[in-house]
Amino acid sequence: MAWFVAVGMPSTLPVPDRTPVEVSMTAGRPKPQVDTSKPHPARIYDYLLGGKDNYPVDQAVGDRMPIEARQGARSNRVLMQKAVAKVAHDGVDQFLDIGTGIPTEPNLHQIVQAINPKARVVYVDNDPIVMRHAEALLISTPEGATDYIQADVREPEKILDHARTLLDFSRPIALSLIALMHFIPDEDDPYGIAATLLGALPSGSCLVLTHLTTDFLSEEQNKTAEYRASGINLRPRTRAEVERFFEGLDLGDAGLITRWYDEDPAEPGWTATGYAGIGYLP
């Protein structure tokens, strides 16, 4: 789940050429089974966004969340769109997006390929339902390419090995960890995972990260315990803890933000629920 501040979007995004091009995926891969007996973060997020690719067990968790959860899910989606567009305008044309979630248009590849049709994107998620949709929805421009791997962020070497089949690791790559690392508990070494992924990227690459915090929430607004009670790990982090993901990176003058560079006014009753940043490798 992502609980994030409301951020604005341009009224329109560039419309990419959506000429159907087959997604580069392993042929003949068996369809994995979807476990509908347990809630999953990707499906809860889809429910909070108003999607239909979720089940009663996911809806039950979403219904127990405060209003900030729904606002945050929508806001986090918008922040992703603005952040990757900025990175693409900065000249990065390769993206490794881990924790993709159920596709919701505009997807990352549609945004960046509208800016640079030659952009290449590798998507990663560990939920079988995301893989089912990836085959139908992750359609590249003719000049670019998209790929998908079902894997867990806790398997960074597996992810990197697969990404190397599509991305050129001698050129800058944007690593996208959107509303993901707060699902990784301390005992699974989230900073080590991020360091392994970033350590494989060349100079000029960047980390795009959003992360849940309870720094600004009241006790009543903080539903972390209820989320954990559903069987899903949730580890909100403080500003200092989120900054650790960007050690050695250039966050620019803005540093960590809770809104998109204060570009748009906050909606009434808004409470900051997350930190975000774009950090470049020197």
Tab-separated table of C-alpha atoms in Angstrom:
chain	number	residue	atom	x	y	z
A	1	MET	CA	0.000	0.000	0.000
A	2	ALA	CA	1.145	3.499	-0.666
A	3	TRP	CA	-0.060	6.379	1.486
A	4	PHE	CA	1.252	9.493	-0.207
A	5	VAL	CA	0.520	13.177	-0.529
A	6	ALA	CA	-1.629	14.471	-3.338
A	7	VAL	CA	0.469	15.725	-6.211
A	8	GLY	CA	-0.701	17.312	-9.446
A	9	MET	CA	-0.414	16.108	-13.016
A	10	PRO	CA	-0.339	17.997	-16.278
A	11	SER	CA	-3.777	18.052	-17.857
A	12	THR	CA	-2.492	15.855	-20.663
A	13	LEU	CA	0.357	13.464	-21.229
A	14	PRO	CA	1.932	12.817	-24.631
A	15	VAL	CA	0.171	9.957	-26.403
A	16	PRO	CA	2.596	7.262	-27.509
A	17	ASP	CA	2.306	5.193	-30.658
A	18	ARG	CA	0.514	2.082	-29.436
A	19	THR	CA	1.051	-0.004	-32.500
A	20	PRO	CA	0.880	-3.543	-31.082
A	21	VAL	CA	4.306	-5.047	-30.636
A	22	GLU	CA	4.723	-8.364	-28.882
A	23	VAL	CA	6.206	-8.068	-25.414
A	24	SER	CA	9.498	-9.894	-25.005
A	25	MET	CA	8.553	-12.660	-22.595
A	26	THR	CA	9.650	-16.231	-22.246
A	27	ALA	CA	7.491	-18.327	-24.557
A	28	GLY	CA	5.604	-21.278	-23.176
A	29	ARG	CA	5.883	-20.113	-19.577
A	30	PRO	CA	3.120	-21.816	-17.541
A	31	LYS	CA	0.504	-19.617	-15.956
A	32	PRO	CA	1.138	-19.511	-12.206
A	33	GLN	CA	-1.775	-19.910	-9.844
A	34	VAL	CA	-3.154	-16.884	-8.033
A	35	ASP	CA	-3.694	-17.405	-4.299
A	36	THR	CA	-6.984	-15.684	-3.535
A	37	SER	CA	-7.048	-16.800	0.091
A	38	LYS	CA	-4.496	-14.208	1.210
A	39	PRO	CA	-4.342	-10.469	0.523
A	40	HIS	CA	-1.547	-9.178	-1.682
A	41	PRO	CA	-0.166	-5.617	-1.767
A	42	ALA	CA	-0.507	-5.295	-5.567
A	43	ARG	CA	-4.182	-6.242	-5.451
A	44	ILE	CA	-4.912	-4.041	-2.410
A	45	TYR	CA	-3.280	-1.157	-4.257
A	46	ASP	CA	-5.431	-1.917	-7.308
A	47	TYR	CA	-8.545	-1.854	-5.114
A	48	LEU	CA	-7.561	1.472	-3.559
A	49	LEU	CA	-7.110	2.869	-7.077
A	50	GLY	CA	-10.621	1.739	-7.973
A	51	GLY	CA	-9.480	-1.214	-10.102
A	52	LYS	CA	-11.218	-4.545	-10.569
A	53	ASP	CA	-8.296	-6.981	-10.401
A	54	ASN	CA	-8.675	-7.812	-6.734
A	55	TYR	CA	-10.553	-10.228	-4.505
A	56	PRO	CA	-12.718	-9.991	-1.371
A	57	VAL	CA	-9.715	-10.725	0.838
A	58	ASP	CA	-7.918	-7.697	-0.656
A	59	GLN	CA	-11.013	-5.517	-0.442
A	60	ALA	CA	-11.448	-6.369	3.232
A	61	VAL	CA	-7.991	-4.992	4.002
A	62	GLY	CA	-8.547	-1.921	1.862
A	63	ASP	CA	-11.860	-1.177	3.556
A	64	ARG	CA	-10.139	-1.036	6.947
A	65	MET	CA	-7.662	1.565	5.784
A	66	PRO	CA	-8.152	5.297	6.475
A	67	ILE	CA	-9.037	7.847	3.822
A	68	GLU	CA	-5.335	8.678	3.557
A	69	ALA	CA	-4.755	5.237	2.041
A	70	ARG	CA	-7.009	5.836	-0.951
A	71	GLN	CA	-5.727	9.366	-1.433
A	72	GLY	CA	-2.204	8.088	-1.110
A	73	ALA	CA	-2.601	5.307	-3.659
A	74	ARG	CA	-3.856	7.765	-6.266
A	75	SER	CA	-1.198	10.306	-5.365
A	76	ASN	CA	1.601	7.757	-5.486
A	77	ARG	CA	0.525	6.744	-8.976
A	78	VAL	CA	0.653	10.373	-10.094
A	79	LEU	CA	4.047	10.873	-8.490
A	80	MET	CA	5.413	7.863	-10.384
A	81	GLN	CA	4.156	9.324	-13.635
A	82	LYS	CA	5.783	12.702	-13.031
A	83	ALA	CA	9.043	11.259	-11.737
A	84	VAL	CA	9.676	8.871	-14.646
A	85	ALA	CA	8.703	11.579	-17.120
A	86	LYS	CA	11.306	13.862	-15.550
A	87	VAL	CA	13.945	11.149	-15.749
A	88	ALA	CA	13.091	10.471	-19.399
A	89	HIS	CA	13.334	14.192	-20.172
A	90	ASP	CA	16.723	14.124	-18.439
A	91	GLY	CA	17.838	11.692	-21.133
A	92	VAL	CA	17.584	8.286	-19.461
A	93	ASP	CA	15.962	5.792	-21.850
A	94	GLN	CA	16.287	2.507	-19.911
A	95	PHE	CA	14.124	1.585	-16.919
A	96	LEU	CA	14.109	-1.300	-14.440
A	97	ASP	CA	10.791	-1.128	-12.589
A	98	ILE	CA	10.558	-3.488	-9.612
A	99	GLY	CA	7.243	-3.910	-7.851
A	100	THR	CA	5.281	-2.975	-10.957
A	101	GLY	CA	1.829	-3.854	-9.686
A	102	ILE	CA	-1.259	-4.497	-11.761
A	103	PRO	CA	-1.008	-2.424	-14.956
A	104	THR	CA	-2.928	0.857	-14.836
A	105	GLU	CA	-2.749	3.235	-17.807
A	106	PRO	CA	-0.689	5.187	-18.360
A	107	ASN	CA	1.922	2.620	-17.424
A	108	LEU	CA	5.573	3.537	-17.016
A	109	HIS	CA	6.542	2.416	-20.522
A	110	GLN	CA	3.708	4.419	-22.088
A	111	ILE	CA	4.902	7.563	-20.329
A	112	VAL	CA	8.586	7.246	-21.162
A	113	GLN	CA	8.057	5.967	-24.713
A	114	ALA	CA	5.836	8.980	-25.389
A	115	ILE	CA	8.926	11.066	-24.617
A	116	ASN	CA	11.440	8.730	-26.260
A	117	PRO	CA	9.908	5.959	-28.398
A	118	LYS	CA	13.172	4.009	-28.204
A	119	ALA	CA	12.958	3.617	-24.422
A	120	ARG	CA	13.346	0.115	-23.003
A	121	VAL	CA	11.592	-1.076	-19.857
A	122	VAL	CA	11.915	-4.233	-17.770
A	123	TYR	CA	9.056	-4.813	-15.337
A	124	VAL	CA	9.361	-7.020	-12.244
A	125	ASP	CA	6.707	-8.225	-9.801
A	126	ASN	CA	6.148	-11.288	-7.637
A	127	ASP	CA	2.345	-11.502	-7.929
A	128	PRO	CA	1.100	-14.059	-10.513
A	129	ILE	CA	-1.900	-11.860	-11.348
A	130	VAL	CA	0.482	-9.136	-12.533
A	131	MET	CA	2.136	-11.583	-14.918
A	132	ARG	CA	-1.232	-12.514	-16.384
A	133	HIS	CA	-1.937	-8.887	-17.202
A	134	ALA	CA	1.603	-8.184	-18.364
A	135	GLU	CA	1.151	-10.406	-21.402
A	136	ALA	CA	-1.844	-8.383	-22.541
A	137	LEU	CA	-1.018	-4.850	-21.453
A	138	LEU	CA	2.736	-4.251	-21.590
A	139	ILE	CA	2.828	-3.370	-25.268
A	140	SER	CA	5.870	-1.488	-26.545
A	141	THR	CA	6.313	1.061	-29.279
A	142	PRO	CA	7.901	-0.438	-32.418
A	143	GLU	CA	11.170	1.395	-31.720
A	144	GLY	CA	11.385	0.451	-28.035
A	145	ALA	CA	10.985	-2.729	-26.033
A	146	THR	CA	9.387	-4.011	-22.854
A	147	ASP	CA	9.929	-7.191	-20.891
A	148	TYR	CA	8.556	-8.770	-17.725
A	149	ILE	CA	9.946	-11.139	-15.134
A	150	GLN	CA	8.126	-12.650	-12.204
A	151	ALA	CA	10.551	-12.277	-9.316
A	152	ASP	CA	10.872	-10.877	-5.819
A	153	VAL	CA	12.995	-7.826	-5.075
A	154	ARG	CA	14.781	-10.038	-2.537
A	155	GLU	CA	16.279	-11.833	-5.570
A	156	PRO	CA	18.321	-8.909	-6.933
A	157	GLU	CA	20.875	-11.018	-8.788
A	158	LYS	CA	18.128	-12.964	-10.584
A	159	ILE	CA	16.489	-9.686	-11.573
A	160	LEU	CA	19.756	-8.206	-12.808
A	161	ASP	CA	20.626	-11.309	-14.827
A	162	HIS	CA	17.288	-11.124	-16.616
A	163	ALA	CA	17.432	-7.349	-17.091
A	164	ARG	CA	20.782	-7.673	-18.855
A	165	THR	CA	19.028	-9.539	-21.694
A	166	LEU	CA	17.179	-6.351	-22.663
A	167	LEU	CA	18.981	-3.397	-21.068
A	168	ASP	CA	22.478	-2.139	-21.862
A	169	PHE	CA	24.275	-1.929	-18.515
A	170	SER	CA	27.029	0.216	-20.004
A	171	ARG	CA	24.507	3.080	-20.333
A	172	PRO	CA	22.396	4.854	-17.663
A	173	ILE	CA	19.405	2.979	-16.250
A	174	ALA	CA	16.637	4.263	-13.982
A	175	LEU	CA	15.876	1.889	-11.122
A	176	SER	CA	12.260	2.397	-10.062
A	177	LEU	CA	11.230	1.232	-6.571
A	178	ILE	CA	7.802	2.781	-6.234
A	179	ALA	CA	5.940	2.062	-2.970
A	180	LEU	CA	7.883	-1.177	-2.614
A	181	MET	CA	10.587	-1.081	0.023
A	182	HIS	CA	8.201	-0.478	2.920
A	183	PHE	CA	7.118	-4.096	2.364
A	184	ILE	CA	10.663	-5.289	3.051
A	185	PRO	CA	11.328	-5.748	6.795
A	186	ASP	CA	14.666	-4.861	8.335
A	187	GLU	CA	15.646	-8.520	8.703
A	188	ASP	CA	15.548	-8.899	4.891
A	189	ASP	CA	18.192	-6.155	4.518
A	190	PRO	CA	16.347	-3.619	2.333
A	191	TYR	CA	19.392	-1.352	2.139
A	192	GLY	CA	21.575	-4.233	1.016
A	193	ILE	CA	19.057	-5.136	-1.690
A	194	ALA	CA	18.993	-1.570	-2.988
A	195	ALA	CA	22.789	-1.373	-2.852
A	196	THR	CA	23.128	-4.581	-4.883
A	197	LEU	CA	20.789	-3.268	-7.564
A	198	LEU	CA	22.423	0.153	-7.698
A	199	GLY	CA	25.892	-1.345	-7.604
A	200	ALA	CA	25.262	-2.976	-10.971
A	201	LEU	CA	24.306	0.306	-12.661
A	202	PRO	CA	26.724	2.692	-14.409
A	203	SER	CA	27.342	6.360	-13.728
A	204	GLY	CA	24.424	8.559	-14.742
A	205	SER	CA	21.858	6.000	-13.615
A	206	CYS	CA	19.302	6.930	-10.999
A	207	LEU	CA	17.047	5.634	-8.253
A	208	VAL	CA	13.373	6.676	-8.271
A	209	LEU	CA	11.892	5.713	-4.918
A	210	THR	CA	8.745	6.393	-2.913
A	211	HIS	CA	8.348	5.070	0.623
A	212	LEU	CA	5.674	5.071	3.304
A	213	THR	CA	6.258	7.022	6.492
A	214	THR	CA	4.187	7.612	9.606
A	215	ASP	CA	6.160	10.724	10.524
A	216	PHE	CA	3.121	12.933	9.962
A	217	LEU	CA	0.287	10.613	10.994
A	218	SER	CA	-1.696	10.766	14.202
A	219	GLU	CA	-2.224	7.607	16.220
A	220	GLU	CA	-5.735	7.367	14.798
A	221	GLN	CA	-4.520	7.729	11.211
A	222	ASN	CA	-1.754	5.155	11.620
A	223	LYS	CA	-3.195	1.767	10.583
A	224	THR	CA	0.124	-0.058	10.282
A	225	ALA	CA	-0.864	-2.658	12.894
A	226	GLU	CA	-4.105	-3.477	11.062
A	227	TYR	CA	-2.234	-3.932	7.800
A	228	ARG	CA	0.261	-6.256	9.445
A	229	ALA	CA	-2.604	-8.204	11.001
A	230	SER	CA	-3.687	-9.166	7.475
A	231	GLY	CA	-0.433	-11.113	7.107
A	232	ILE	CA	1.501	-8.545	5.057
A	233	ASN	CA	4.735	-7.057	6.339
A	234	LEU	CA	4.662	-3.282	6.442
A	235	ARG	CA	7.639	-1.253	7.627
A	236	PRO	CA	7.118	2.512	7.454
A	237	ARG	CA	10.380	4.422	7.801
A	238	THR	CA	11.418	7.826	9.056
A	239	ARG	CA	12.974	10.506	6.897
A	240	ALA	CA	16.452	9.526	8.050
A	241	GLU	CA	15.760	5.861	7.290
A	242	VAL	CA	14.479	6.646	3.789
A	243	GLU	CA	17.499	8.858	3.121
A	244	ARG	CA	19.730	5.821	3.667
A	245	PHE	CA	18.477	4.358	0.354
A	246	PHE	CA	20.075	7.352	-1.373
A	247	GLU	CA	23.503	7.173	0.251
A	248	GLY	CA	26.132	8.047	-2.347
A	249	LEU	CA	23.535	9.443	-4.763
A	250	ASP	CA	22.878	13.042	-5.788
A	251	LEU	CA	19.359	13.978	-4.657
A	252	GLY	CA	19.684	17.480	-6.022
A	253	ASP	CA	18.662	20.629	-4.200
A	254	ALA	CA	15.186	19.324	-3.326
A	255	GLY	CA	16.379	16.252	-1.433
A	256	LEU	CA	13.545	14.054	-0.232
A	257	ILE	CA	10.116	15.460	-0.966
A	258	THR	CA	6.583	14.850	0.260
A	259	ARG	CA	5.003	16.682	-2.665
A	260	TRP	CA	6.079	17.138	-6.269
A	261	TYR	CA	8.487	20.000	-5.674
A	262	ASP	CA	5.635	22.015	-4.135
A	263	GLU	CA	4.331	22.557	-7.651
A	264	ASP	CA	0.657	22.109	-6.803
A	265	PRO	CA	-1.436	23.110	-3.795
A	266	ALA	CA	-2.290	20.340	-1.377
A	267	GLU	CA	-5.908	19.244	-1.274
A	268	PRO	CA	-7.916	20.196	1.832
A	269	GLY	CA	-7.194	17.973	4.803
A	270	TRP	CA	-4.068	16.588	3.200
A	271	THR	CA	-1.535	14.791	5.400
A	272	ALA	CA	1.895	13.776	4.145
A	273	THR	CA	2.260	10.011	4.285
A	274	GLY	CA	5.417	9.319	2.351
A	275	TYR	CA	8.803	10.454	1.106
A	276	ALA	CA	10.039	10.374	-2.458
A	277	GLY	CA	13.249	11.151	-4.247
A	278	ILE	CA	15.221	10.892	-7.482
A	279	GLY	CA	18.889	10.250	-6.839
A	280	TYR	CA	21.573	10.067	-9.529
A	281	LEU	CA	24.719	7.954	-9.460
A	282	PRO	CA	27.830	10.123	-9.861
